[in-house]
């Protein structure tokens, strides 16, 4: 089955800095790669996703890049704000999703 | 608010007991997914139902079962509960059932504590 590795497990940045979270996956059949943000006491919320026919996607301060050859994809958050502090999960799949173990992002004012 | 509802929010029970978690998908969504989230295992896919039929199975224990009813709400039944079953249980829904074509929207979760 699919295996998704996510790094780093924790990431601390200053407000205004950029943050990058990286994931690798094992199953070359995976063609859908969403990113979720989970705040304390809430369910995961989709923030951006990318499909295998696209190399990069951007939505305001958030961007995701995908390298299918190397089987890795990354989340980039620019101009971070304290409200970006949360746990971020990557996932990969075709018929079902396999999630990474999460990255706790802490943005300090 | 994702539009997915889950009840109850919290559940405290004893080992050996049986509980039922309920999920109502977003209006128009035909697929329901169940996930277990624990500190050491992360977010684990348990099972998916599409329009009343089981579509995919993940790491679901034999003590656990689920079903999706004609009105598309779903229930996850957990029996012979053990301490290790304490976790957050999330339901997600999507329009159809293939992640390559649509997005999964998560509910707020049910926190299960087994004492």
Coordinates of N, CA and C in Angstrom, one line a residue:
Chain A
X1 N 0.8 -1.2 0.0 CA 0.0 0.0 0.0 C 0.8 1.3 0.0
X2 N 0.2 2.4 0.0 CA 0.9 3.7 0.0 C 1.5 4.0 1.3
X3 N 2.6 4.6 1.3 CA 3.3 5.1 2.5 C 3.7 6.5 2.3
X4 N 3.3 7.4 3.2 CA 3.6 8.8 3.1 C 4.5 9.3 4.3
X5 N 5.6 9.9 3.9 CA 6.5 10.4 4.9 C 6.4 11.9 4.9
X6 N 6.4 12.5 6.1 CA 6.2 14.0 6.1 C 7.3 14.6 7.1
X7 N 7.9 15.7 6.6 CA 9.0 16.3 7.4 C 8.9 17.8 7.2
X8 N 9.2 18.6 8.3 CA 9.6 18.1 9.6 C 8.4 17.9 10.4
X9 N 8.5 17.3 11.6 CA 7.4 17.0 12.5 C 7.0 18.3 13.2
X10 N 7.9 19.2 13.5 CA 7.6 20.5 14.0 C 8.4 21.6 13.3
X11 N 7.9 22.8 13.2 CA 8.5 23.9 12.5 C 8.1 25.2 13.2
X12 N 9.1 25.9 13.6 CA 8.9 27.2 14.2 C 9.5 28.3 13.4
X13 N 8.7 29.3 13.1 CA 9.1 30.4 12.2 C 8.6 31.7 12.9
X14 N 9.3 32.8 12.4 CA 8.8 34.1 12.9 C 7.8 34.6 11.9
X15 N 6.9 35.4 12.4 CA 5.9 36.0 11.5 C 6.5 36.7 10.3
X16 N 6.0 36.5 9.1 CA 6.5 37.1 8.0 C 7.5 36.2 7.2
X17 N 8.0 35.2 7.9 CA 8.9 34.2 7.2 C 8.1 33.3 6.4
X18 N 8.9 32.5 5.6 CA 8.2 31.4 4.8 C 8.4 30.1 5.5
X19 N 7.5 29.2 5.2 CA 7.5 27.8 5.8 C 7.4 26.8 4.7
X20 N 8.2 25.7 4.8 CA 8.1 24.7 3.8 C 8.0 23.3 4.5
X21 N 7.0 22.6 4.0 CA 6.8 21.2 4.6 C 6.9 20.2 3.4
X22 N 7.6 19.2 3.6 CA 7.8 18.2 2.5 C 7.3 16.8 2.8
X23 N 6.8 16.2 1.7 CA 6.2 14.9 1.8 C 6.8 14.0 0.7
X24 N 7.0 12.7 1.0 CA 7.3 11.8 -0.1 C 6.3 10.6 0.0
X25 N 6.0 10.0 -1.2 CA 5.1 8.9 -1.2 C 5.7 7.8 -2.0
X26 N 5.1 6.6 -1.8 CA 5.7 5.4 -2.4 C 5.0 4.8 -3.6
X27 N 3.7 5.0 -3.7 CA 2.9 4.4 -4.7 C 2.8 5.3 -6.0
X28 N 3.4 4.8 -7.1 CA 3.4 5.6 -8.3 C 2.0 5.8 -8.9
X29 N 1.1 5.0 -8.4 CA -0.3 5.1 -8.9 C -1.1 6.3 -8.3
X30 N -0.6 6.8 -7.2 CA -1.2 8.0 -6.5 C -1.2 9.1 -7.5
X31 N -2.4 9.8 -7.6 CA -2.5 10.9 -8.5 C -3.2 12.1 -7.9
X32 N -3.5 12.1 -6.6 CA -4.1 13.2 -5.9 C -3.4 13.5 -4.6
X33 N -3.1 14.8 -4.4 CA -2.2 15.1 -3.3 C -2.8 16.4 -2.6
X34 N -3.6 16.1 -1.6 CA -4.2 17.3 -0.8 C -3.4 17.6 0.4
X35 N -3.5 18.9 0.9 CA -3.0 19.3 2.1 C -4.1 19.8 3.0
X36 N -4.0 19.4 4.3 CA -5.1 19.8 5.3 C -4.4 20.5 6.4
X37 N -5.2 21.4 7.0 CA -4.8 22.2 8.2 C -5.7 21.8 9.3
X38 N -5.2 21.4 10.4 CA -6.0 21.1 11.6 C -5.7 21.9 12.8
X39 N -6.6 22.7 13.2 CA -6.5 23.5 14.4 C -7.0 22.7 15.6
X40 N -6.6 23.1 16.8 CA -6.9 22.3 18.0 C -8.4 22.2 18.2
X41 N -8.8 20.9 18.4 CA -10.2 20.7 18.6 C -11.1 20.7 17.4
X42 N -10.5 20.8 16.2 CA -11.3 20.8 15.0 C -10.9 19.7 14.0
X43 N -11.7 19.5 13.0 CA -11.4 18.5 12.0 C -10.4 19.1 11.0
X44 N -9.7 18.2 10.2 CA -8.8 18.7 9.2 C -9.6 19.5 8.1
X45 N -9.0 20.6 7.7 CA -9.7 21.5 6.7 C -8.7 21.5 5.4
X46 N -9.3 21.2 4.3 CA -8.5 21.3 3.0 C -8.0 22.7 2.8
X47 N -6.7 22.9 2.5 CA -6.2 24.2 2.2 C -5.8 24.3 0.7
X48 N -5.3 23.2 0.2 CA -4.9 23.2 -1.2 C -4.7 21.8 -1.7
X49 N -4.9 21.5 -2.9 CA -4.7 20.2 -3.4 C -4.1 20.3 -4.8
X50 N -3.4 19.2 -5.3 CA -2.8 19.2 -6.6 C -3.0 17.8 -7.2
X51 N -3.2 17.7 -8.5 CA -3.4 16.5 -9.2 C -2.2 16.2 -10.0
X52 N -2.0 15.0 -10.4 CA -0.7 14.5 -11.0 C -0.4 15.1 -12.3
X53 N -1.4 15.7 -13.0 CA -1.1 16.3 -14.3 C -0.6 17.8 -14.2
X54 N -0.4 18.2 -12.9 CA 0.0 19.6 -12.7 C 1.3 19.6 -11.8
X55 N 2.2 20.5 -12.1 CA 3.5 20.5 -11.3 C 3.4 21.5 -10.2
X56 N 2.6 22.5 -10.3 CA 2.6 23.5 -9.2 C 1.2 24.2 -9.2
X57 N 0.8 24.6 -8.0 CA -0.5 25.3 -7.9 C -0.4 26.3 -6.7
X58 N -0.9 27.5 -7.0 CA -0.8 28.5 -6.0 C -2.2 29.1 -5.6
X59 N -2.3 29.5 -4.4 CA -3.5 30.1 -3.9 C -3.1 31.1 -2.9
X60 N -3.0 32.4 -3.3 CA -2.6 33.5 -2.4 C -1.2 33.2 -1.8
X61 N -1.2 33.0 -0.5 CA 0.1 32.8 0.2 C 0.5 31.3 0.2
X62 N -0.3 30.5 -0.3 CA 0.0 29.0 -0.2 C 0.2 28.5 -1.6
X63 N 1.3 27.6 -1.7 CA 1.6 27.0 -3.0 C 2.0 25.5 -2.7
X64 N 1.7 24.7 -3.7 CA 2.1 23.3 -3.6 C 2.9 22.9 -4.9
X65 N 3.9 22.2 -4.7 CA 4.7 21.7 -5.9 C 4.7 20.2 -5.8
X66 N 4.7 19.6 -7.0 CA 4.7 18.1 -7.1 C 5.8 17.7 -8.1
X67 N 6.6 16.7 -7.7 CA 7.6 16.1 -8.5 C 7.2 14.6 -8.6
X68 N 6.5 14.2 -9.7 CA 6.1 12.8 -9.7 C 7.2 11.8 -10.0
X69 N 8.3 12.3 -10.6 CA 9.4 11.4 -10.9 C 10.1 11.0 -9.6
X70 N 10.3 12.0 -8.7 CA 10.9 11.8 -7.5 C 10.0 11.4 -6.4
X71 N 8.7 11.4 -6.7 CA 7.6 11.0 -5.7 C 7.7 11.9 -4.5
X72 N 7.8 13.2 -4.7 CA 7.6 14.1 -3.5 C 6.9 15.4 -3.9
X73 N 6.2 15.9 -2.8 CA 5.5 17.1 -3.0 C 5.6 18.0 -1.7
X74 N 5.5 19.3 -1.9 CA 5.8 20.2 -0.9 C 4.7 21.3 -0.7
X75 N 4.6 21.8 0.5 CA 3.7 22.9 0.8 C 4.5 24.1 1.1
X76 N 4.3 25.2 0.5 CA 5.0 26.5 0.8 C 4.0 27.5 1.3
X77 N 4.3 28.1 2.4 CA 3.5 29.2 3.0 C 4.4 30.4 3.1
X78 N 4.0 31.5 2.4 CA 4.8 32.7 2.5 C 4.1 33.7 3.4
X79 N 4.9 34.7 3.8 CA 4.4 35.7 4.7 C 3.5 35.1 5.9
X80 N 4.1 34.2 6.6 CA 3.3 33.5 7.6 C 2.8 34.5 8.7
X81 N 1.6 34.1 9.2 CA 0.9 34.9 10.2 C 0.6 34.0 11.4
X82 N 0.5 34.5 12.6 CA 0.2 33.7 13.8 C -1.0 32.8 13.6
X83 N -2.0 33.2 12.8 CA -3.1 32.3 12.6 C -2.9 31.1 11.7
X84 N -1.6 31.1 11.1 CA -1.2 29.9 10.4 C -0.8 28.8 11.3
X85 N -0.6 29.1 12.6 CA -0.2 28.1 13.5 C -1.2 27.0 13.6
X86 N -0.8 25.7 13.3 CA -1.7 24.6 13.3 C -0.9 23.4 13.0
X87 N -1.6 22.2 12.9 CA -0.9 21.0 12.4 C -1.3 20.8 10.9
X88 N -0.4 20.6 10.1 CA -0.6 20.4 8.6 C -0.3 19.0 8.2
X89 N -1.2 18.4 7.5 CA -1.1 17.1 7.0 C -1.1 17.0 5.5
X90 N -0.2 16.2 4.9 CA -0.2 15.9 3.5 C -0.8 14.6 3.4
X91 N -1.3 14.3 2.2 CA -1.9 13.0 1.9 C -1.7 12.7 0.4
X92 N -1.7 11.4 0.1 CA -1.6 10.9 -1.3 C -2.5 9.7 -1.5
X93 N -2.9 9.6 -2.7 CA -3.8 8.5 -3.0 C -4.4 8.4 -4.4
X94 N -5.0 7.4 -4.7 CA -5.8 7.2 -5.9 C -7.2 6.9 -5.6
X95 N -7.5 5.7 -5.0 CA -8.8 5.3 -4.6 C -9.1 5.7 -3.1
X96 N -8.1 5.7 -2.3 CA -8.2 6.1 -0.9 C -7.0 7.0 -0.6
X97 N -7.1 7.7 0.5 CA -6.0 8.6 0.9 C -5.2 8.0 2.1
X98 N -3.8 8.2 1.9 CA -2.9 7.9 3.0 C -2.3 9.2 3.5
X99 N -2.4 9.4 4.8 CA -1.9 10.7 5.4 C -0.5 10.6 5.9
X100 N 0.2 11.7 5.9 CA 1.5 11.8 6.6 C 1.2 12.0 8.1
X101 N 2.2 12.0 8.9 CA 2.0 12.1 10.4 C 1.8 13.5 10.9
X102 N 1.9 14.5 10.0 CA 1.6 15.8 10.4 C 2.9 16.7 10.7
X103 N 2.7 18.0 10.5 CA 3.8 18.9 10.9 C 3.1 20.0 11.8
X104 N 3.6 20.2 13.0 CA 3.1 21.3 13.8 C 3.8 22.6 13.5
X105 N 3.1 23.5 12.9 CA 3.7 24.8 12.6 C 3.4 25.8 13.6
X106 N 4.4 26.5 14.2 CA 4.2 27.5 15.2 C 4.8 28.8 14.6
X107 N 3.9 29.8 14.4 CA 4.4 31.1 13.9 C 4.4 32.1 15.1
X108 N 5.5 32.6 15.4 CA 5.7 33.6 16.5 C 5.6 35.0 16.1
X109 N 4.8 35.8 16.8 CA 4.7 37.2 16.4 C 6.0 38.0 16.5
Chain B
X1 N -17.0 25.9 8.7 CA -17.9 24.8 8.9 C -18.0 24.0 7.5
X2 N -17.6 22.7 7.6 CA -17.5 21.9 6.3 C -18.8 21.4 5.8
X3 N -19.9 21.4 6.7 CA -21.1 20.9 6.3 C -21.3 19.4 6.8
X4 N -20.2 18.8 7.2 CA -20.3 17.4 7.7 C -20.6 17.5 9.3
X5 N -21.6 16.8 9.7 CA -21.8 16.8 11.2 C -21.6 15.4 11.8
X6 N -21.1 15.4 13.0 CA -20.8 14.2 13.7 C -21.4 14.3 15.1
X7 N -22.0 13.2 15.6 CA -22.4 13.2 17.0 C -22.1 11.8 17.6
X8 N -21.8 11.8 18.9 CA -21.6 12.9 19.8 C -20.2 13.6 19.7
X9 N -20.0 14.7 20.3 CA -18.7 15.3 20.3 C -17.7 14.5 21.2
X10 N -18.2 14.1 22.3 CA -17.4 13.4 23.3 C -18.1 12.1 23.7
X11 N -17.3 11.1 24.0 CA -17.9 9.9 24.4 C -17.0 9.2 25.4
X12 N -17.4 8.9 26.6 CA -16.6 8.3 27.6 C -17.3 7.0 28.0
X13 N -16.5 5.9 27.9 CA -17.1 4.6 28.2 C -16.1 3.7 28.8
X14 N -16.5 2.5 29.1 CA -15.6 1.5 29.8 C -15.1 0.4 28.8
X15 N -14.0 -0.2 29.2 CA -13.6 -1.4 28.3 C -14.6 -2.4 28.2
X16 N -14.7 -3.1 27.1 CA -15.7 -4.1 26.8 C -17.0 -3.6 26.3
X17 N -17.2 -2.3 26.4 CA -18.5 -1.8 25.9 C -18.6 -1.6 24.4
X18 N -19.8 -1.2 24.0 CA -20.0 -0.9 22.6 C -20.6 0.5 22.4
X19 N -20.1 1.2 21.4 CA -20.6 2.5 21.1 C -20.9 2.7 19.6
X20 N -21.7 3.7 19.3 CA -22.1 4.0 17.9 C -21.8 5.5 17.7
X21 N -21.0 5.8 16.7 CA -20.8 7.2 16.3 C -21.5 7.4 15.0
X22 N -22.1 8.7 14.9 CA -22.9 9.0 13.8 C -22.3 10.1 13.0
X23 N -22.6 10.1 11.7 CA -22.1 11.1 10.7 C -23.1 11.4 9.7
X24 N -23.3 12.7 9.4 CA -24.2 13.1 8.3 C -23.3 13.9 7.3
X25 N -23.3 13.4 6.1 CA -22.4 14.0 5.1 C -23.0 15.4 4.6
X26 N -22.2 16.1 3.9 CA -22.6 17.3 3.3 C -23.8 17.0 2.3
X27 N -24.7 18.0 2.2 CA -25.8 17.8 1.2 C -25.3 17.5 -0.2
X28 N -25.7 16.4 -0.8 CA -25.3 16.1 -2.1 C -24.2 15.1 -2.2
X29 N -23.4 14.9 -1.1 CA -22.3 14.0 -1.1 C -22.8 12.6 -0.9
X30 N -22.3 11.7 -1.7 CA -22.7 10.3 -1.7 C -21.7 9.4 -1.0
X31 N -20.5 9.8 -0.8 CA -19.5 9.0 -0.1 C -19.2 9.5 1.3
X32 N -19.0 8.5 2.2 CA -18.6 8.8 3.5 C -17.4 7.9 3.9
X33 N -16.5 8.6 4.5 CA -15.2 7.9 4.9 C -15.1 8.0 6.5
X34 N -14.5 7.0 7.1 CA -14.3 7.1 8.5 C -12.7 7.0 8.7
X35 N -12.2 7.8 9.6 CA -10.8 7.8 10.0 C -10.7 7.8 11.5
X36 N -9.6 7.2 11.9 CA -9.2 7.2 13.4 C -7.9 8.1 13.5
X37 N -7.9 9.0 14.5 CA -6.7 9.8 14.7 C -6.2 9.6 16.1
X38 N -5.0 9.0 16.2 CA -4.4 8.9 17.5 C -3.0 9.5 17.5
X39 N -2.4 9.8 18.6 CA -1.2 10.5 18.7 C -0.1 9.7 18.0
X40 N 0.0 8.4 18.2 CA 1.1 7.6 17.7 C 0.9 7.2 16.3
X41 N -0.4 7.0 15.8 CA -0.6 6.5 14.5 C -1.1 7.5 13.5
X42 N -1.3 8.7 13.9 CA -1.8 9.8 13.0 C -3.2 9.5 12.5
X43 N -3.5 10.0 11.3 CA -4.8 9.8 10.7 C -4.9 8.6 9.9
X44 N -5.6 7.6 10.3 CA -5.7 6.3 9.6 C -7.1 6.1 9.0
X45 N -7.1 5.7 7.7 CA -8.3 5.5 7.0 C -8.9 4.1 7.5
X46 N -10.2 4.1 7.8 CA -10.8 2.9 8.3 C -11.7 2.3 7.2
X47 N -12.7 3.0 6.7 CA -13.6 2.4 5.7 C -14.3 3.5 4.9
X48 N -14.7 3.2 3.7 CA -15.5 4.1 2.9 C -16.8 3.5 2.4
X49 N -17.9 4.2 2.5 CA -19.1 3.8 1.9 C -19.5 4.8 0.8
X50 N -20.1 4.2 -0.3 CA -20.6 5.1 -1.4 C -22.0 4.7 -1.7
X51 N -22.9 5.6 -1.5 CA -24.4 5.4 -1.8 C -24.9 4.1 -1.1
X52 N -24.5 3.8 0.1 CA -25.0 2.7 0.8 C -24.2 1.4 0.7
X53 N -23.2 1.4 -0.1 CA -22.4 0.2 -0.3 C -21.0 0.4 0.1
X54 N -20.4 -0.6 0.7 CA -19.0 -0.5 1.1 C -18.1 -0.4 -0.1
X55 N -17.2 0.6 -0.2 CA -16.4 0.7 -1.4 C -14.9 0.4 -1.1
X56 N -14.4 0.8 0.0 CA -13.0 0.5 0.3 C -12.8 0.3 1.8
X57 N -11.8 -0.6 2.1 CA -11.5 -0.9 3.5 C -10.1 -0.6 3.8
X58 N -9.8 0.0 5.0 CA -8.5 0.3 5.4 C -8.1 -0.5 6.6
X59 N -7.5 0.2 7.6 CA -7.0 -0.5 8.8 C -8.1 -0.7 9.8
X60 N -9.2 -1.2 9.4 CA -10.4 -1.3 10.3 C -10.3 -2.7 11.0
X61 N -10.5 -2.7 12.4 CA -10.4 -3.9 13.2 C -11.7 -4.6 13.0
X62 N -11.7 -5.9 13.2 CA -12.9 -6.8 13.1 C -14.0 -6.4 14.1
X63 N -13.5 -5.8 15.2 CA -14.5 -5.3 16.3 C -15.2 -4.1 15.8
X64 N -14.8 -3.5 14.8 CA -15.4 -2.3 14.3 C -16.3 -2.6 13.0
X65 N -17.4 -1.9 12.9 CA -18.2 -2.1 11.7 C -18.8 -0.7 11.3
X66 N -19.3 -0.6 10.1 CA -19.9 0.6 9.7 C -21.1 0.3 8.8
X67 N -21.9 1.3 8.6 CA -23.0 1.2 7.5 C -23.4 2.6 7.1
X68 N -23.9 2.6 5.9 CA -24.5 3.9 5.4 C -26.0 3.6 5.1
X69 N -26.8 4.5 5.5 CA -28.3 4.3 5.4 C -28.8 5.0 4.2
X70 N -30.1 4.7 3.8 CA -30.6 5.3 2.6 C -30.6 6.8 2.6
X71 N -30.7 7.4 3.7 CA -30.6 8.9 3.7 C -29.2 9.4 3.7
X72 N -28.2 8.5 3.5 CA -26.8 8.7 3.4 C -26.0 9.0 4.7
X73 N -26.7 9.0 5.8 CA -25.9 9.2 7.0 C -25.3 7.9 7.3
X74 N -24.2 7.9 8.1 CA -23.4 6.7 8.4 C -23.2 6.6 9.9
X75 N -23.0 5.3 10.3 CA -22.7 5.0 11.7 C -21.5 4.1 11.7
X76 N -20.7 4.4 12.7 CA -19.5 3.5 13.0 C -19.7 2.9 14.3
X77 N -19.7 1.6 14.3 CA -20.0 0.8 15.5 C -18.7 0.2 16.0
X78 N -18.3 0.5 17.3 CA -17.1 0.0 17.9 C -17.5 -0.9 19.1
X79 N -17.1 -2.1 19.1 CA -17.5 -3.1 20.1 C -16.3 -3.6 20.8
X80 N -16.5 -4.3 22.0 CA -15.5 -4.9 22.8 C -14.3 -3.9 23.0
X81 N -14.7 -2.7 23.4 CA -13.7 -1.6 23.4 C -12.5 -1.9 24.3
X82 N -11.4 -1.4 23.9 CA -10.1 -1.6 24.6 C -9.6 -0.2 24.9
X83 N -8.6 -0.1 25.8 CA -8.1 1.2 26.1 C -7.4 1.9 24.9
X84 N -6.8 1.0 24.0 CA -6.2 1.5 22.8 C -7.1 2.1 21.8
X85 N -8.4 1.9 22.0 CA -9.4 2.5 21.0 C -9.6 3.9 21.3
X86 N -9.1 4.4 22.4 CA -9.3 5.9 22.7 C -8.6 6.7 21.6
X87 N -9.4 7.6 21.0 CA -8.9 8.3 19.8 C -9.9 9.3 19.4
X88 N -9.6 10.1 18.4 CA -10.5 11.0 17.7 C -11.0 10.2 16.5
X89 N -12.3 10.2 16.2 CA -12.8 9.5 15.1 C -13.5 10.6 14.2
X90 N -13.0 10.6 13.0 CA -13.5 11.6 12.0 C -14.2 10.9 10.9
X91 N -15.3 11.6 10.5 CA -16.0 11.3 9.3 C -15.7 12.3 8.2
X92 N -15.6 11.9 7.0 CA -15.4 12.9 5.9 C -16.4 12.5 4.8
X93 N -16.8 13.4 3.9 CA -17.6 13.1 2.8 C -17.1 13.7 1.5
X94 N -17.5 13.1 0.4 CA -17.2 13.7 -0.9 C -18.3 13.4 -1.8
X95 N -18.3 14.1 -3.0 CA -19.5 14.0 -3.9 C -19.6 12.6 -4.4
X96 N -18.5 12.0 -4.9 CA -18.6 10.7 -5.5 C -17.8 9.7 -4.7
X97 N -16.5 9.5 -4.9 CA -15.8 8.5 -4.1 C -14.4 8.3 -4.5
X98 N -14.0 9.1 -5.5 CA -12.6 8.9 -5.9 C -11.8 10.1 -5.6
X99 N -10.7 10.0 -4.8 CA -10.0 11.2 -4.5 C -9.4 11.9 -5.7
X100 N -9.3 11.2 -6.8 CA -8.7 11.8 -8.0 C -9.7 12.7 -8.6
X101 N -10.9 12.7 -8.2 CA -12.0 13.5 -8.9 C -12.6 14.5 -7.9
X102 N -12.6 14.2 -6.6 CA -13.3 15.1 -5.7 C -12.6 15.2 -4.4
X103 N -13.0 16.2 -3.6 CA -12.4 16.5 -2.3 C -13.1 15.9 -1.1
X104 N -12.4 15.5 -0.1 CA -13.0 15.0 1.1 C -13.1 16.1 2.1
X105 N -14.3 16.3 2.6 CA -14.5 17.3 3.6 C -14.7 16.6 5.0
X106 N -14.0 17.1 6.0 CA -14.0 16.4 7.3 C -15.0 17.1 8.3
X107 N -15.6 16.2 9.1 CA -16.4 16.7 10.2 C -15.6 17.1 11.4
X108 N -16.2 17.6 12.5 CA -15.5 18.0 13.6 C -14.9 16.9 14.5
X109 N -15.4 15.7 14.3 CA -14.9 14.5 15.0 C -15.6 14.2 16.3
X110 N -15.4 12.9 16.7 CA -15.9 12.5 18.0 C -14.7 12.0 18.8
X111 N -14.6 12.5 20.0 CA -13.5 12.1 20.9 C -14.0 11.0 21.7
X112 N -13.4 9.8 21.6 CA -13.7 8.6 22.3 C -12.7 8.3 23.4
X113 N -13.1 8.2 24.6 CA -12.3 7.9 25.7 C -12.7 6.6 26.3
X114 N -11.9 5.6 26.4 CA -12.2 4.3 27.0 C -11.5 4.1 28.3
X115 N -12.2 4.0 29.4 CA -11.6 3.9 30.7 C -11.5 2.5 31.2

